[in-house]
Amino acid sequence: MVRPDSANVSERSEQPPSLAISTVIFALRPSESSGRPTLWLPLVRRIRQPYLGQWALPGGPLAHSESLQDAAARNLLDTTGLAPKYLEQLYAFGGLHRSVGHRLVSIVYWALVQPDEAELTRESTNVQWFRADRLEALAFDHNEIVDYALWRLRNKMEYGSIAYHFLGERFTLAQVREVYEAVLDRQLDPANFRRQLRSAPHIQETDEYLQGTRHRPPRLYRYTGPAPLYGANQQSKQPAEGLNESELRRVP
Amino acid sequence: MVRPDSANVSERSEQPPSLAISTVIFALRPSESSGRPTLWLPLVRRIRQPYLGQWALPGGPLAHSESLQDAAARNLLDTTGLAPKYLEQLYAFGGLHRSVGHRLVSIVYWALVQPDEAELTRESTNVQWFRADRLEALAFDHNEIVDYALWRLRNKMEYGSIAYHFLGERFTLAQVREVYEAVLDRQLDPANFRRQLRSAPHIQETDEYLQGTRHRPPRLYRYTGPAPLYGANQQSKQPAEGLNESELRRVP
DNA sequence: ACAAAAGTGTTTGGCTTACACCCATGG
DNA sequence: CCATGGGTGTAAGCCAAACACTTTTGT
């Protein structure tokens, strides 16, 4: 079983690195304190070694009959009950000491879910939502992974049409602004923001207005662009990192 | 060996997917026809099945003692003799039918090398440079991978400080412009381009001038920014996809 | 009537673009 | 002294930031 050129290495460390798929899922939920929307993500408690009892990103091994993205989606459904419409590859993490006792390579995806979808999470003692900016120490290198996903989310928010995936089918322009403000953590000028959105592609105005506010009823809009999950290519050619087409220039 | 829930599946397809690291390497070399710089990349001929005899990206399995990036760098050195200063993760490819006879997941890196480095390639009947825009049918899904790497390169060129990695330690601003023109495949205004570069960060003018031209000697500059290879984090937080900081705004 | 947010208009400054022009060298 | 590309100047035009102002609802 041990190959000749490595007879002096223990058999365990000769086994190929194991490959897992994990996902960082973001949703906006009202803050307990201020009530304003903030970023949350669901975590799963480890029920085996290593890191038994600690919180971790949902994930699992790659089944041989699934593509990477299918594996991410299925695993999410199995562990949390979520089925995000936005799902995209984030990065492959393969450091030598990410786990203890074995070599682990994780291909990590990231996802966005709408608030009503998020409510359907099968929460339990082992599955819970946490505020993204107040995480305890997670299993493996998952804190670093979340940080990277947050960086990517903010980056992509600045020049991609991504904010709509946090919202339902119809939304007001002010709701889109609140998404930007929550993710980027700064105030934006309502007047200029609205102008930019109206001139952005894939934003369609409807004939409907949101009723029940204690002021002038805002018009509802619809997003007509594609969700990356069903895109033709696995690698949605939209830069985060890279780099994506500048559909929306800069956010005020 | 075969688990109960998959007794009807052949044993071979039960083996875990194999994991490989490959790299797309870009360099600028003078075109045979026009002499102007164009994009080239080195390929390696397959010496075993599958795809025996076809050209493929340099790559190989992941050794258990190497990080992903180290594996990419070492493999590059082994197969081509190249040691790029710029090396960054591109994407993880894991489609079901990328290879024949087994399930293969490839974590792909991309690299940039300077012309003088490129000359040191150990070329042979099994290692050769090809023009990036005139590739034959490659092994596996490597044509798609090269296309994606090209897209990422162009994308990142537009708002990242990446062009310098195609050049030596000192260079003229016109040489930088030629890099942009070669990669983006369009002409740029020399006057405006030079102004943008001079106001860009990490561009330091030297006291030296390039001699031997048949016109006014251009000043030489130096790039003082970091090369991602030695960056602290594996994932260089520069968007390509992401998303990246806009160090250089837009190219004229 | 008033508060509050939706929605419109207008000014300003910065930055890109286009292009005219001068500079320094080799032949 | 001419050709060639290096390098500078500058006006036009576009776009985003700032902010004043009008509109439409609920209470």
XYZ file of C-alpha atoms (C1' of nucleotides) in Angstrom:
558
model
C 0.000 0.000 0.000
C 2.869 2.314 0.752
C 4.673 3.324 -2.383
C 8.434 2.723 -2.614
C 9.417 6.378 -2.762
C 7.817 7.132 0.559
C 8.483 4.067 2.663
C 9.821 6.209 5.467
C 6.634 8.193 5.816
C 3.816 6.995 8.037
C 0.991 5.377 6.192
C -1.638 7.802 7.396
C 0.068 10.857 6.009
C 0.349 9.067 2.686
C -3.372 9.010 2.175
C -4.471 11.637 -0.321
C -5.832 14.879 1.138
C -9.560 14.662 1.756
C -11.761 17.017 -0.212
C -14.757 18.788 1.261
C -17.251 21.405 0.100
C -18.418 24.153 2.439
C -20.584 27.218 2.023
C -20.814 30.653 3.583
C -24.443 31.773 3.499
C -25.409 35.382 4.021
C -28.797 36.885 4.734
C -29.999 40.208 6.055
C -32.007 40.125 9.264
C -33.022 42.951 11.579
C -30.513 43.663 14.309
C -31.769 42.842 17.822
C -30.713 46.251 19.037
C -31.294 48.816 16.308
C -33.756 46.874 14.184
C -31.871 47.922 11.076
C -30.884 45.144 8.673
C -27.524 43.501 9.366
C -25.606 40.539 7.989
C -26.218 37.102 9.476
C -25.049 33.626 8.580
C -26.085 30.119 9.636
C -23.614 27.761 11.292
C -23.698 24.087 12.156
C -22.357 22.545 15.330
C -19.712 19.851 14.892
C -20.990 16.483 16.036
C -17.707 14.628 15.616
C -13.988 15.127 15.961
C -12.082 17.237 15.202
C -13.497 20.427 16.775
C -16.411 18.523 18.298
C -18.996 20.923 19.710
C -17.667 24.024 17.923
C -19.585 25.926 15.297
C -18.599 25.494 11.660
C -19.709 26.335 8.140
C -22.182 23.862 6.688
C -20.398 21.412 4.460
C -19.365 17.853 3.835
C -17.497 15.524 1.539
C -17.841 15.594 -2.239
C -19.959 12.750 -3.553
C -18.612 11.238 -6.753
C -21.820 11.829 -8.696
C -22.107 15.569 -8.023
C -20.509 18.613 -9.538
C -18.922 20.958 -7.028
C -21.835 23.346 -7.120
C -24.412 20.575 -6.842
C -22.550 19.226 -3.843
C -22.666 22.629 -2.177
C -26.377 23.046 -2.874
C -27.329 19.568 -1.725
C -25.290 19.803 1.422
C -26.906 23.094 2.293
C -30.328 21.603 1.887
C -29.423 18.570 3.972
C -27.899 20.440 6.859
C -29.881 23.689 7.025
C -32.901 23.282 4.774
C -31.833 26.275 2.695
C -31.911 26.418 -1.108
C -30.240 29.702 -2.100
C -30.910 31.192 -5.513
C -27.474 32.793 -5.532
C -24.565 30.379 -5.184
C -21.039 30.934 -6.406
C -17.574 29.552 -5.801
C -15.472 31.527 -3.353
C -12.039 29.968 -3.025
C -10.227 26.693 -2.440
C -8.523 26.509 0.946
C -5.724 23.994 1.280
C -3.302 25.061 3.980
C -1.356 22.307 5.670
C -2.735 22.803 9.161
C -6.350 23.714 8.585
C -7.480 20.612 10.404
C -5.921 18.358 12.986
C -5.088 14.738 12.279
C -5.552 14.816 8.534
C -4.940 16.945 5.481
C -8.109 18.727 4.374
C -8.780 20.706 1.217
C -12.047 22.658 1.172
C -13.625 24.176 -1.887
C -15.810 26.898 -0.447
C -18.904 28.428 -2.010
C -20.848 31.471 -0.905
C -24.552 32.091 -1.115
C -27.144 34.811 -0.609
C -30.665 34.129 0.596
C -33.740 36.295 0.896
C -35.225 37.018 4.319
C -38.310 34.854 3.781
C -36.124 31.982 2.608
C -33.951 32.429 5.670
C -36.988 32.030 7.916
C -37.418 28.501 6.605
C -34.125 27.378 8.099
C -34.465 24.261 10.176
C -32.944 25.799 13.293
C -32.076 23.600 16.240
C -29.460 23.330 18.937
C -27.078 22.329 16.175
C -28.103 24.858 13.497
C -28.306 28.565 14.270
C -27.970 32.011 12.730
C -25.214 34.345 13.944
C -24.355 37.963 13.279
C -21.523 38.007 10.779
C -19.641 40.718 12.658
C -19.817 39.003 16.057
C -18.572 35.469 15.579
C -16.956 33.378 18.243
C -14.026 31.066 17.443
C -15.140 28.622 14.790
C -13.849 25.192 13.836
C -10.976 24.811 11.359
C -9.972 28.086 9.668
C -13.576 29.053 9.216
C -13.175 32.505 10.758
C -10.697 33.387 8.034
C -12.997 31.967 5.407
C -15.903 34.067 6.649
C -13.691 37.153 6.642
C -12.708 36.483 3.075
C -16.324 35.916 2.061
C -17.289 39.204 3.705
C -14.553 40.992 1.835
C -15.714 39.462 -1.411
C -19.337 40.323 -0.726
C -18.493 43.971 -0.078
C -16.234 44.123 -3.046
C -18.777 42.643 -5.372
C -21.504 44.821 -3.991
C -19.581 47.853 -5.197
C -19.597 46.891 -8.813
C -21.930 44.051 -9.419
C -25.671 43.632 -9.455
C -25.784 41.474 -6.406
C -27.863 43.346 -3.839
C -31.179 42.183 -5.314
C -30.457 38.628 -4.240
C -30.962 39.719 -0.649
C -34.481 40.876 -1.491
C -37.737 39.339 -2.638
C -39.190 39.531 -6.115
C -40.463 43.080 -5.741
C -38.759 45.784 -3.738
C -38.497 49.526 -3.313
C -35.364 51.400 -4.238
C -34.988 52.389 -0.602
C -34.817 48.714 0.331
C -31.968 48.263 -2.113
C -30.258 51.205 -0.522
C -30.671 49.639 2.899
C -28.946 46.516 1.606
C -25.996 48.573 0.438
C -25.880 50.492 3.680
C -25.962 47.314 5.746
C -23.267 45.528 3.781
C -20.954 48.475 3.210
C -21.701 49.944 6.626
C -22.078 53.546 5.549
C -24.856 55.955 4.680
C -25.704 56.687 1.077
C -27.437 59.685 -0.453
C -30.990 58.588 -1.260
C -31.400 60.977 -4.172
C -28.231 60.049 -6.017
C -28.589 56.379 -5.216
C -32.021 56.243 -6.727
C -30.789 57.906 -9.907
C -27.974 55.435 -10.287
C -30.243 52.478 -9.797
C -32.772 53.764 -12.300
C -30.096 54.032 -14.924
C -28.710 50.587 -14.063
C -29.603 47.621 -16.249
C -32.028 44.897 -15.222
C -34.070 47.180 -12.973
C -37.673 47.262 -14.113
C -40.298 49.464 -12.571
C -43.707 47.961 -11.888
C -47.119 49.647 -11.652
C -47.390 48.778 -8.002
C -46.656 50.754 -4.887
C -45.857 49.587 -1.400
C -48.772 50.503 0.879
C -48.939 50.805 4.616
C -46.041 53.151 5.219
C -46.672 56.336 7.137
C -45.540 58.465 4.227
C -45.790 58.642 0.456
C -46.004 55.076 -0.934
C -42.840 54.128 -2.815
C -42.950 52.427 -6.196
C -42.021 48.755 -6.422
C -39.354 47.478 -8.810
C -38.302 44.101 -10.124
C -34.888 42.639 -10.975
C -34.730 41.018 -14.399
C -31.078 39.987 -14.504
C -29.779 36.443 -14.159
C -29.040 34.641 -10.910
C -25.592 33.022 -11.160
C -26.848 29.683 -9.874
C -28.447 28.855 -13.185
C -25.790 30.494 -15.322
C -24.408 28.475 -18.178
C -20.848 28.290 -16.918
C -19.810 27.232 -13.488
C -17.503 30.149 -13.137
C -19.811 33.112 -13.437
C -17.571 35.570 -15.154
C -18.292 38.353 -12.762
C -15.255 39.616 -10.995
C -15.293 39.676 -7.586
C -12.187 39.028 -7.671
C -11.914 39.550 -10.111
C -13.145 41.176 -11.568
C -16.543 41.598 -12.960
C -18.155 43.704 -15.526
C -19.020 47.070 -14.145
C -22.748 46.936 -14.452
C -23.181 49.395 -11.692
C -20.345 51.840 -11.548
C -19.810 53.070 -8.090
C -22.096 53.392 -5.166
C -22.493 56.917 -3.886
C -15.535 -1.800 0.506
C -18.717 -0.782 -1.245
C -21.088 1.007 1.054
C -24.692 -0.217 1.370
C -26.258 2.841 -0.244
C -24.312 2.401 -3.430
C -24.102 -1.344 -3.904
C -25.230 -0.968 -7.493
C -22.359 1.305 -8.388
C -19.082 -0.099 -9.613
C -16.280 -0.090 -7.115
C -14.071 2.155 -9.197
C -16.546 5.013 -9.236
C -16.702 4.742 -5.473
C -13.139 5.909 -5.102
C -12.937 9.533 -4.009
C -12.389 12.094 -6.770
C -8.709 12.658 -7.447
C -7.345 16.114 -6.823
C -4.845 17.836 -9.096
C -3.217 21.252 -9.314
C -2.679 22.922 -12.688
C -1.432 26.332 -13.761
C -2.043 28.665 -16.661
C 1.144 30.654 -17.287
C 1.136 33.798 -19.371
C 4.049 35.679 -20.856
C 4.409 38.305 -23.562
C 6.562 37.380 -26.520
C 6.952 39.071 -29.882
C 4.528 37.819 -32.499
C 6.193 35.933 -35.380
C 4.339 38.059 -37.893
C 4.041 41.605 -36.587
C 6.783 41.495 -33.976
C 4.495 43.263 -31.522
C 4.119 41.641 -28.112
C 1.383 39.037 -27.810
C 0.218 36.567 -25.190
C 1.816 33.126 -25.057
C 1.565 30.201 -22.685
C 3.553 27.011 -22.181
C 1.922 23.604 -22.503
C 3.046 20.093 -21.699
C 2.388 17.015 -23.820
C 0.527 14.188 -22.084
C 2.739 11.128 -21.731
C 0.041 8.842 -20.351
C -3.636 8.129 -20.661
C -6.073 9.746 -20.784
C -5.485 12.194 -23.653
C -2.064 10.688 -24.370
C -0.136 12.845 -26.830
C -2.346 15.916 -26.505
C -1.186 19.204 -25.065
C -2.262 20.141 -21.563
C -1.636 22.684 -18.835
C 1.312 21.864 -16.595
C 0.095 20.223 -13.431
C 0.009 17.145 -11.284
C -1.305 15.626 -8.094
C -1.220 17.415 -4.759
C 1.496 16.102 -2.464
C 0.424 15.798 1.138
C 3.204 18.047 2.433
C 2.526 21.038 0.181
C 0.063 23.877 0.349
C -1.936 24.392 -2.814
C 0.218 27.277 -3.939
C 3.458 25.465 -3.161
C 2.217 22.514 -5.147
C 1.513 24.748 -8.144
C 4.934 26.406 -7.910
C 6.865 23.169 -7.506
C 5.032 21.460 -10.308
C 5.747 24.362 -12.593
C 9.409 24.179 -11.795
C 9.520 20.414 -12.314
C 7.731 20.370 -15.628
C 8.754 23.619 -17.297
C 11.637 25.061 -15.285
C 9.668 28.248 -14.632
C 9.473 30.042 -11.269
C 6.907 32.844 -11.705
C 6.927 35.777 -9.325
C 3.184 36.253 -9.783
C 1.060 33.234 -8.891
C -2.564 33.287 -7.812
C -5.461 30.908 -7.550
C -7.851 30.969 -10.495
C -10.717 28.556 -9.885
C -11.551 25.011 -8.891
C -12.915 22.927 -11.762
C -14.892 19.849 -10.803
C -17.371 18.976 -13.548
C -18.377 15.331 -13.761
C -16.988 14.625 -17.205
C -13.785 16.635 -17.308
C -11.759 13.480 -17.667
C -12.490 10.009 -18.936
C -12.386 6.966 -16.688
C -12.172 8.791 -13.380
C -13.516 11.766 -11.494
C -11.023 14.628 -11.476
C -11.105 17.887 -9.523
C -8.494 20.465 -10.524
C -7.570 23.517 -8.518
C -6.106 25.829 -11.115
C -3.629 28.649 -10.567
C -2.518 31.334 -12.971
C 0.867 32.946 -13.276
C 2.655 35.768 -15.051
C 6.304 35.603 -16.060
C 8.707 38.177 -17.427
C 10.164 37.731 -20.905
C 13.663 36.921 -19.674
C 12.276 34.376 -17.250
C 10.268 32.845 -20.056
C 13.438 32.355 -22.105
C 14.709 30.000 -19.428
C 11.938 27.483 -20.084
C 13.227 23.994 -20.631
C 11.573 23.570 -24.003
C 11.512 20.161 -25.664
C 9.251 18.058 -27.812
C 7.041 17.759 -24.755
C 7.186 21.357 -23.506
C 6.431 24.271 -25.813
C 5.081 27.802 -25.899
C 1.884 28.553 -27.833
C 0.053 31.719 -28.756
C -2.848 32.077 -26.335
C -5.253 33.089 -29.103
C -4.417 30.215 -31.431
C -4.692 27.038 -29.404
C -5.510 23.649 -30.781
C -7.767 21.200 -28.919
C -6.219 20.554 -25.528
C -6.604 17.662 -23.094
C -9.426 17.635 -20.549
C -11.389 20.907 -20.377
C -8.198 22.908 -20.606
C -9.418 25.098 -23.463
C -12.199 26.382 -21.244
C -9.786 26.898 -18.412
C -7.463 28.960 -20.601
C -10.427 31.016 -21.800
C -11.421 31.722 -18.237
C -7.858 32.645 -17.299
C -7.712 35.029 -20.244
C -10.948 36.631 -19.192
C -9.627 37.043 -15.677
C -6.329 38.449 -16.888
C -8.074 41.090 -19.014
C -10.487 41.893 -16.268
C -7.805 42.311 -13.685
C -5.667 44.328 -16.036
C -8.406 46.942 -16.147
C -8.366 47.705 -12.465
C -5.419 46.096 -10.842
C -1.724 46.759 -10.847
C -0.833 43.624 -12.658
C 0.834 44.684 -15.898
C 4.241 45.213 -14.269
C 4.590 41.506 -13.643
C 5.010 41.025 -17.380
C 8.031 43.342 -17.319
C 11.483 43.385 -15.812
C 12.591 45.426 -12.852
C 12.885 48.662 -14.788
C 10.683 49.676 -17.668
C 9.456 52.644 -19.655
C 5.873 53.804 -19.454
C 5.516 52.987 -23.132
C 6.382 49.383 -22.374
C 3.596 49.259 -19.821
C 1.277 50.649 -22.442
C 2.317 47.925 -24.853
C 1.412 45.335 -22.230
C -2.047 46.823 -21.907
C -2.460 47.037 -25.647
C -1.396 43.435 -26.131
C -3.642 42.019 -23.435
C -6.698 44.178 -24.061
C -6.151 44.164 -27.804
C -6.800 47.818 -28.431
C -4.835 51.031 -28.869
C -4.459 53.467 -26.006
C -3.682 57.160 -26.055
C -0.017 57.499 -25.034
C -0.412 60.936 -23.480
C -3.365 60.083 -21.240
C -2.028 56.676 -20.387
C 1.214 58.122 -19.143
C -0.621 60.596 -16.956
C -2.731 57.899 -15.366
C 0.287 55.747 -14.651
C 2.202 58.605 -13.104
C -0.648 59.251 -10.707
C -0.995 55.532 -9.913
C 0.516 54.194 -6.697
C 3.654 52.056 -6.576
C 5.157 53.588 -9.706
C 8.507 55.127 -8.914
C 10.565 57.066 -11.418
C 14.294 56.407 -11.555
C 17.137 58.641 -12.676
C 17.898 56.411 -15.612
C 16.873 56.569 -19.216
C 16.656 53.847 -21.801
C 19.402 54.455 -24.373
C 19.756 53.154 -27.903
C 16.400 54.129 -29.331
C 16.301 56.264 -32.438
C 14.444 59.026 -30.656
C 14.359 60.849 -27.334
C 15.428 58.443 -24.562
C 12.491 57.532 -22.333
C 12.767 57.571 -18.572
C 12.843 54.273 -16.710
C 10.435 53.477 -13.878
C 10.224 50.870 -11.171
C 7.277 49.055 -9.596
C 7.327 49.102 -5.807
C 4.085 47.255 -5.059
C 3.841 43.702 -3.755
C 3.818 40.540 -5.843
C 0.945 38.311 -4.705
C 3.140 35.230 -4.499
C 4.714 36.362 -1.279
C 1.600 37.976 0.119
C 0.639 37.055 3.658
C -2.650 35.439 2.767
C -3.122 32.812 0.167
C -6.118 34.541 -1.265
C -4.755 37.854 -2.430
C -7.633 40.138 -1.743
C -7.519 41.808 -5.087
C -10.722 41.447 -6.947
C -10.573 40.146 -9.939
C -13.299 38.823 -9.173
C -13.630 40.388 -6.767
C -13.052 41.974 -6.805
C -10.118 44.227 -6.044
C -9.251 47.612 -4.868
C -9.298 50.065 -7.698
C -5.706 51.143 -7.634
C -5.779 52.116 -11.240
C -9.122 53.382 -12.311
C -9.766 52.751 -15.929
C -7.476 52.437 -18.857
C -8.046 55.037 -21.543
C -51.393 70.941 9.491
C -47.298 68.341 10.204
C -43.846 64.699 9.859
C -41.490 61.743 7.019
C -39.917 59.632 3.268
C -40.481 59.561 -2.004
C -38.949 61.666 -5.765
C -36.992 65.837 -8.893
C -33.853 69.671 -10.141
C -29.581 72.084 -10.239
C -24.912 73.408 -9.286
C -20.271 72.160 -8.812
C -15.884 69.904 -9.110
C -13.119 66.177 -10.660
C -11.731 63.212 -13.988
C -11.506 61.242 -18.743
C -10.952 62.181 -23.625
C -9.197 64.196 -27.549
C -5.839 66.471 -29.722
C -2.388 70.258 -30.421
C 2.096 71.091 -29.491
C 7.084 71.023 -27.836
C 11.441 68.122 -26.720
C 15.453 65.209 -27.467
C 17.758 61.924 -29.848
C 19.611 58.985 -34.099
C 20.439 58.978 -38.630
C 17.307 68.893 -40.564
C 13.976 65.378 -40.550
C 11.584 61.429 -38.620
C 10.175 59.298 -34.449
C 8.436 58.561 -30.333
C 8.824 60.891 -25.472
C 6.597 64.110 -22.915
C 3.420 68.493 -21.688
C -0.686 71.584 -22.081
C -5.405 72.428 -22.405
C -10.289 72.726 -23.608
C -14.745 69.961 -23.936
C -17.698 66.990 -21.953
C -19.393 63.636 -18.876
C -20.560 61.981 -14.360
C -21.086 61.823 -9.523
C -21.539 64.443 -4.988
C -24.038 67.725 -2.484
C -28.020 69.735 -1.348
C -32.311 72.519 -2.099
C -36.782 71.717 -3.202
C -41.490 69.564 -4.421
C -44.823 65.601 -3.861
C -47.750 62.356 -1.512
C -49.154 59.796 1.940
C -50.485 58.674 7.368
C -51.702 60.569 11.677
